[in-house]
PDB file of C-alpha atoms in Angstrom:
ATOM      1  CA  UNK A   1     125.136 106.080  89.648  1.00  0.00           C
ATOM      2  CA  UNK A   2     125.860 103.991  93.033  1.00  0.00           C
ATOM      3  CA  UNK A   3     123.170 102.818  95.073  1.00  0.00           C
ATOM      4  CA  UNK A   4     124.746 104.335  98.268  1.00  0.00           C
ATOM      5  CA  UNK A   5     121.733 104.340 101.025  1.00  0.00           C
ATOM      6  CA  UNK A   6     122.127 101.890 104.141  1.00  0.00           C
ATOM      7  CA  UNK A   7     118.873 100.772 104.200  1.00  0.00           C
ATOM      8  CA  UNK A   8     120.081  98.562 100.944  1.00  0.00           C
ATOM      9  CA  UNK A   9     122.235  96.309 103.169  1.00  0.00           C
ATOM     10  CA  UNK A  10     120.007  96.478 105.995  1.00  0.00           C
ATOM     11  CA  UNK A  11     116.613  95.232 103.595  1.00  0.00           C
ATOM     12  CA  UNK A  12     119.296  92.595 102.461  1.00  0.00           C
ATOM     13  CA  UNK A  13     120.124  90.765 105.861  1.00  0.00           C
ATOM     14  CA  UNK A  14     116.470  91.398 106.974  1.00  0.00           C
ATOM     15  CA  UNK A  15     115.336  89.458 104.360  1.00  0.00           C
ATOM     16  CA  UNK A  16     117.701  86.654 104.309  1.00  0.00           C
ATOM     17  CA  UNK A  17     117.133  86.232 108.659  1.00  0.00           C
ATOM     18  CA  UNK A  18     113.260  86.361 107.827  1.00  0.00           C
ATOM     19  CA  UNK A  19     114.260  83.592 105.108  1.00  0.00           C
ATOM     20  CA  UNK A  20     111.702  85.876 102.422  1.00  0.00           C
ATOM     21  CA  UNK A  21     114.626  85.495 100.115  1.00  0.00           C
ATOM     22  CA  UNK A  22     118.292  85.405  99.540  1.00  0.00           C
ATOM     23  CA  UNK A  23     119.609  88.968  97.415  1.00  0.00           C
ATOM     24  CA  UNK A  24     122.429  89.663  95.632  1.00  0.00           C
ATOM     25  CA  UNK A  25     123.251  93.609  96.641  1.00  0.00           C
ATOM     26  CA  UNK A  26     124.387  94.032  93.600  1.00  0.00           C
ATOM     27  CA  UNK A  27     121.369  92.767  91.882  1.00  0.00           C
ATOM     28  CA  UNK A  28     119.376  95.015  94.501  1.00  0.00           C
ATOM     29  CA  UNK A  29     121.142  97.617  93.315  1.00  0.00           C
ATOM     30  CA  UNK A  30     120.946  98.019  89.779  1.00  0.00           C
ATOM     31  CA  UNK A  31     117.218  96.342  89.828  1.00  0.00           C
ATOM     32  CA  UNK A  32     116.465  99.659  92.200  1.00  0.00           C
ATOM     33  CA  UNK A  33     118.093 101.805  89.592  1.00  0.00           C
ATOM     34  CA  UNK A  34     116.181 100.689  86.412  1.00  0.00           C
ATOM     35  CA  UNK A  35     113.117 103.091  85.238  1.00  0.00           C
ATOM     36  CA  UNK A  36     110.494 100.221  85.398  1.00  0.00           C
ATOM     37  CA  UNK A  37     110.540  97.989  87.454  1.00  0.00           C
ATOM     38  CA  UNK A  38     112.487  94.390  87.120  1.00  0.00           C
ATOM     39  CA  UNK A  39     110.862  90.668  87.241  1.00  0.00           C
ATOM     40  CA  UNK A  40     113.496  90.557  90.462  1.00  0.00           C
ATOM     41  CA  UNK A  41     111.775  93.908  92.139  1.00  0.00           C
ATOM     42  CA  UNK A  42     108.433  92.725  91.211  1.00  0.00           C
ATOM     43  CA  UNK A  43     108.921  89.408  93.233  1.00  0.00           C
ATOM     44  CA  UNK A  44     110.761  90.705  96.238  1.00  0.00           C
ATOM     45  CA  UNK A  45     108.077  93.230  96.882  1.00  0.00           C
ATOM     46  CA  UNK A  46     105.793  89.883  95.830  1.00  0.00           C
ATOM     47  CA  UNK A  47     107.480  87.783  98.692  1.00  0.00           C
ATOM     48  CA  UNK A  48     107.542  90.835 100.866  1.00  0.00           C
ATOM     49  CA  UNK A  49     103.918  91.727 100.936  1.00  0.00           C
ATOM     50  CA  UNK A  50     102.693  88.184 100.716  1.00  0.00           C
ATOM     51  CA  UNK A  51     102.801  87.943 104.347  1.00  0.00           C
ATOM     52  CA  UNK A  52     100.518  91.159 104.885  1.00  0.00           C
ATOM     53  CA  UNK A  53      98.769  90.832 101.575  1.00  0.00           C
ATOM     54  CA  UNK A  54      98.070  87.859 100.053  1.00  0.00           C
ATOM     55  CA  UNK A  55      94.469  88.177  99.303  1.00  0.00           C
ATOM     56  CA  UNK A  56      95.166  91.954  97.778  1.00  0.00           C
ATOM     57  CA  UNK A  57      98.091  90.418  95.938  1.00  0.00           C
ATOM     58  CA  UNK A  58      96.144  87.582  94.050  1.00  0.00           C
ATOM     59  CA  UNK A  59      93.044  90.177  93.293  1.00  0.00           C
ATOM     60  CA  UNK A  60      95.334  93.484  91.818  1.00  0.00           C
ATOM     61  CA  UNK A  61      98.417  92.472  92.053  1.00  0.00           C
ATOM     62  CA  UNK A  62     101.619  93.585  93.375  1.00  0.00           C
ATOM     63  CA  UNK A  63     101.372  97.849  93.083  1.00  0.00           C
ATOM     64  CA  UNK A  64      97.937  97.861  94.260  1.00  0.00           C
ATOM     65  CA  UNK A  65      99.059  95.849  97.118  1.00  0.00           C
ATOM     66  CA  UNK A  66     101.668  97.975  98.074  1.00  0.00           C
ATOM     67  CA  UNK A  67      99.207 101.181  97.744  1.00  0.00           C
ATOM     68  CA  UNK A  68      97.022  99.191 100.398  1.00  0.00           C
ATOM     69  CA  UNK A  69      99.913  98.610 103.057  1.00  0.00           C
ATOM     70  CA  UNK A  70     100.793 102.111 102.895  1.00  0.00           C
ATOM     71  CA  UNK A  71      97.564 102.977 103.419  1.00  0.00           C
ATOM     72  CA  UNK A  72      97.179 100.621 106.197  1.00  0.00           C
ATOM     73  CA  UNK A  73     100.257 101.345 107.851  1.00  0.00           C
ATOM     74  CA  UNK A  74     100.371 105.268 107.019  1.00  0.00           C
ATOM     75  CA  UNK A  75      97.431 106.175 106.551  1.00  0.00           C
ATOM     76  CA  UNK A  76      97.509 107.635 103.294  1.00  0.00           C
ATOM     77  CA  UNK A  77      99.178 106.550  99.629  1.00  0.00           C
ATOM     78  CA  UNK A  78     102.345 108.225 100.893  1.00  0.00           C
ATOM     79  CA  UNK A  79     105.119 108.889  97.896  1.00  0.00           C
ATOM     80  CA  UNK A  80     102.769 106.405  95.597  1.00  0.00           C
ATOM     81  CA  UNK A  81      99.743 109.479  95.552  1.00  0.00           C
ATOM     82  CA  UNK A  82      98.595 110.105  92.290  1.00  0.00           C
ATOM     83  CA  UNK A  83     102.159 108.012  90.820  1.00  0.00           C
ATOM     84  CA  UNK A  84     103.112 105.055  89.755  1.00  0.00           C
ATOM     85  CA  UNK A  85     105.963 102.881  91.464  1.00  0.00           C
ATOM     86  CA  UNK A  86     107.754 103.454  87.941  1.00  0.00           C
ATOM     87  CA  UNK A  87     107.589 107.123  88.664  1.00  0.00           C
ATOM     88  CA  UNK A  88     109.272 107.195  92.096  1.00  0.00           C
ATOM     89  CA  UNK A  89     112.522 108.223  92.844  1.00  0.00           C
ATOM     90  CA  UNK A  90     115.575 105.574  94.029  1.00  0.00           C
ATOM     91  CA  UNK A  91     115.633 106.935  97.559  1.00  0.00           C
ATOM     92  CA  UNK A  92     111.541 106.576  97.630  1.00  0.00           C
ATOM     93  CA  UNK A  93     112.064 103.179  96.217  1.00  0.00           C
ATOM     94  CA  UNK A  94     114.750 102.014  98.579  1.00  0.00           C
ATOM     95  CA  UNK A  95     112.657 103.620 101.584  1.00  0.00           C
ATOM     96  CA  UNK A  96     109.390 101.608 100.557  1.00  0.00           C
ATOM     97  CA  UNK A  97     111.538  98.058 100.532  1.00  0.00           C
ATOM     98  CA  UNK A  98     113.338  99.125 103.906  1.00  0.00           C
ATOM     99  CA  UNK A  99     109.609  99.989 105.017  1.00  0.00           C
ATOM    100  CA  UNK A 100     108.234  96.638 103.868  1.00  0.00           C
ATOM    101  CA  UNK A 101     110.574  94.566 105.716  1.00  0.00           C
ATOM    102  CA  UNK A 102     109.941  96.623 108.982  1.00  0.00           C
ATOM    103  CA  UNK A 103     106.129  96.012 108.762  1.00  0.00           C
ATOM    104  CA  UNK A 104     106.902  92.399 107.942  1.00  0.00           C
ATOM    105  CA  UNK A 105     109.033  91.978 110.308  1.00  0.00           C
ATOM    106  CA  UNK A 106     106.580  93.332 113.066  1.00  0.00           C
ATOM    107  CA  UNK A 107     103.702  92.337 111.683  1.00  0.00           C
ATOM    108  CA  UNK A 108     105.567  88.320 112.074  1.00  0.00           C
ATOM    109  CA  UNK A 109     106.569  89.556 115.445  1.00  0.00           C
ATOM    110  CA  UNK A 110     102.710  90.797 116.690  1.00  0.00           C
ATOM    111  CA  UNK A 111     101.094  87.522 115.267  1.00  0.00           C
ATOM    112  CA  UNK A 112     104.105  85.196 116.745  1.00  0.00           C
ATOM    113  CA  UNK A 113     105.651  84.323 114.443  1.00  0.00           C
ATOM    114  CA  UNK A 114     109.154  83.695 115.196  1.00  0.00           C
ATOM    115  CA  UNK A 115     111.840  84.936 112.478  1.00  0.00           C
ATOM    116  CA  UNK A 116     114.919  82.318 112.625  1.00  0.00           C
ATOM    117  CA  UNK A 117     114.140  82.443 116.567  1.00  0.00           C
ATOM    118  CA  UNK A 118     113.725  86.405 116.765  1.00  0.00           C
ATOM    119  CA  UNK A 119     111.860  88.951 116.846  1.00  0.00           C
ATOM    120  CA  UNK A 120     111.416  92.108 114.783  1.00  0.00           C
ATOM    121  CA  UNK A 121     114.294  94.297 117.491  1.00  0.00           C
ATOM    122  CA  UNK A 122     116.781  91.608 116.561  1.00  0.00           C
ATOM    123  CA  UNK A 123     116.438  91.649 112.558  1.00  0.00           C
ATOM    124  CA  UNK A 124     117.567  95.512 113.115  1.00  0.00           C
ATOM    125  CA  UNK A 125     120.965  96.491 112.167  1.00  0.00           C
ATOM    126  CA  UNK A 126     122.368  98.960 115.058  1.00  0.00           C
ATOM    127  CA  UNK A 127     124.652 101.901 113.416  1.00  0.00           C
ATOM    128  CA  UNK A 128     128.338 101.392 114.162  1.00  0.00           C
ATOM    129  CA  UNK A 129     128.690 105.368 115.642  1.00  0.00           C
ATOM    130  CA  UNK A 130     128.840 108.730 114.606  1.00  0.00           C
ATOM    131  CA  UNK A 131     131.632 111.351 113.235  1.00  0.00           C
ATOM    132  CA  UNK A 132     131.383 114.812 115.178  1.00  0.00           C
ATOM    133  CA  UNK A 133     129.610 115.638 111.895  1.00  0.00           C
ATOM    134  CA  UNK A 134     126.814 114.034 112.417  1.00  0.00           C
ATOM    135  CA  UNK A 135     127.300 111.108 110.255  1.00  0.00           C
ATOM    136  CA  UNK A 136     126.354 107.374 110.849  1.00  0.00           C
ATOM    137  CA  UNK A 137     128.259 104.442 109.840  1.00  0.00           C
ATOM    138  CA  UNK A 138     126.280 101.180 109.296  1.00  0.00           C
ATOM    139  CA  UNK A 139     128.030  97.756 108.817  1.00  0.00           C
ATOM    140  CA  UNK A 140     126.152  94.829 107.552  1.00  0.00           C
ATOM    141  CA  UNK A 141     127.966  91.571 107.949  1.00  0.00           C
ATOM    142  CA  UNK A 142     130.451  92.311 106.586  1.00  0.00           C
ATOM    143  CA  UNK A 143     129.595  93.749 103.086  1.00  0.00           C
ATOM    144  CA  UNK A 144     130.111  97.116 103.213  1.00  0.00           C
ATOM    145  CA  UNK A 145     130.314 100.234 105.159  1.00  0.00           C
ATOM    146  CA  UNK A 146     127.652 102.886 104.859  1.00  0.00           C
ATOM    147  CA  UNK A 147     127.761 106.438 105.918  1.00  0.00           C
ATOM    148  CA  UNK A 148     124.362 108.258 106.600  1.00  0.00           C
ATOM    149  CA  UNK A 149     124.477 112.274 106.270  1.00  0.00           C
ATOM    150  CA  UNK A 150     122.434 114.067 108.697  1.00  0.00           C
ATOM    151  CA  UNK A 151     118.992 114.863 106.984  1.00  0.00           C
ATOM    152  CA  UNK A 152     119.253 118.607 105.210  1.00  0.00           C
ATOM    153  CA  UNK A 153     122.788 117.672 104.477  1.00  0.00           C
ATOM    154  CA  UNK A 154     122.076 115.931 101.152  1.00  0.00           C
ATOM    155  CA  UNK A 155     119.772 115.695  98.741  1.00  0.00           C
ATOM    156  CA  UNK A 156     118.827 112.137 100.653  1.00  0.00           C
ATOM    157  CA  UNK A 157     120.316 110.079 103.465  1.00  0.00           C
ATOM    158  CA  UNK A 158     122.091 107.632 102.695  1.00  0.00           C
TER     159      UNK A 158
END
């Protein structure tokens, strides 16, 4: 199965503008696909929530630090209630990564930070347009071209 959600692409430039590391998307890809998670996932999400964190990190570790940005950020545990990050689906997987570099990427802007020289607005890819359909098109640099369905369309978007 194809990874086929923008937010892949998107996670992927944010990451290499923010300089938290350099992905292969199709190392992304089938790392998002596996049932547990790979040594790659594990230290993107590492890198990721290092910046918002660090001190949760080096206590419990990556999951539990993940659990506590949700929480922080949401509210509540979100899709990781009652699971484990093995458990979760590839479109909740791929949604808490895209999520991760968005919080990063403001939390970086609201502490001035600067990210290459930008702030959080300008590490987000703008959709290329719409079909009468309803359907997005996202372009990201120049590595592929990603059509959205309308939510209730699909399954997921992406």
């Amino acid at each position: 199965m194809a990874v086929t959600f923008w937010q892949v692409p998107a996670l992927v430039h944010a990451c290499s503008i923010a300089r938290v590391a350099t992905i292969d998307i199709q190392e992304l890809e089938a790392a998002l696909e596996e049932k547990e998670p790979s040594p790659f996932l594990i230290a993107l999400h590492t890198k990721l929530l290092h910046g918002l964190r660090a001190a949760t990190l080096q206590k419990q570790g990556w999951e539990e630090a993940l659990r506590a940005e949700l929480v922080e950020q949401t509210g509540d545990e979100g899709v990781l209630e009652g699971k484990a990050y093995r458990d979760l689906t590839l479109g909740e997987r791929v949604e808490l990564l895209h999520s991760l570099c968005e919080w990063r990427a403001m939390d970086a802007e609201s502490s001035g930070e600067t990210l290459l020289g930008s702030g959080a607005e300008a590490l987000r890819v703008q959709p290329l347009g719409q079909d009468r359909d309803g359907n997005t098109y996202w372009h990201f640099a120049g590595l592929r071209l990603y059509k959205e369905a309308p939510r209730g369309k699909g399954e997921e978007s992406g």
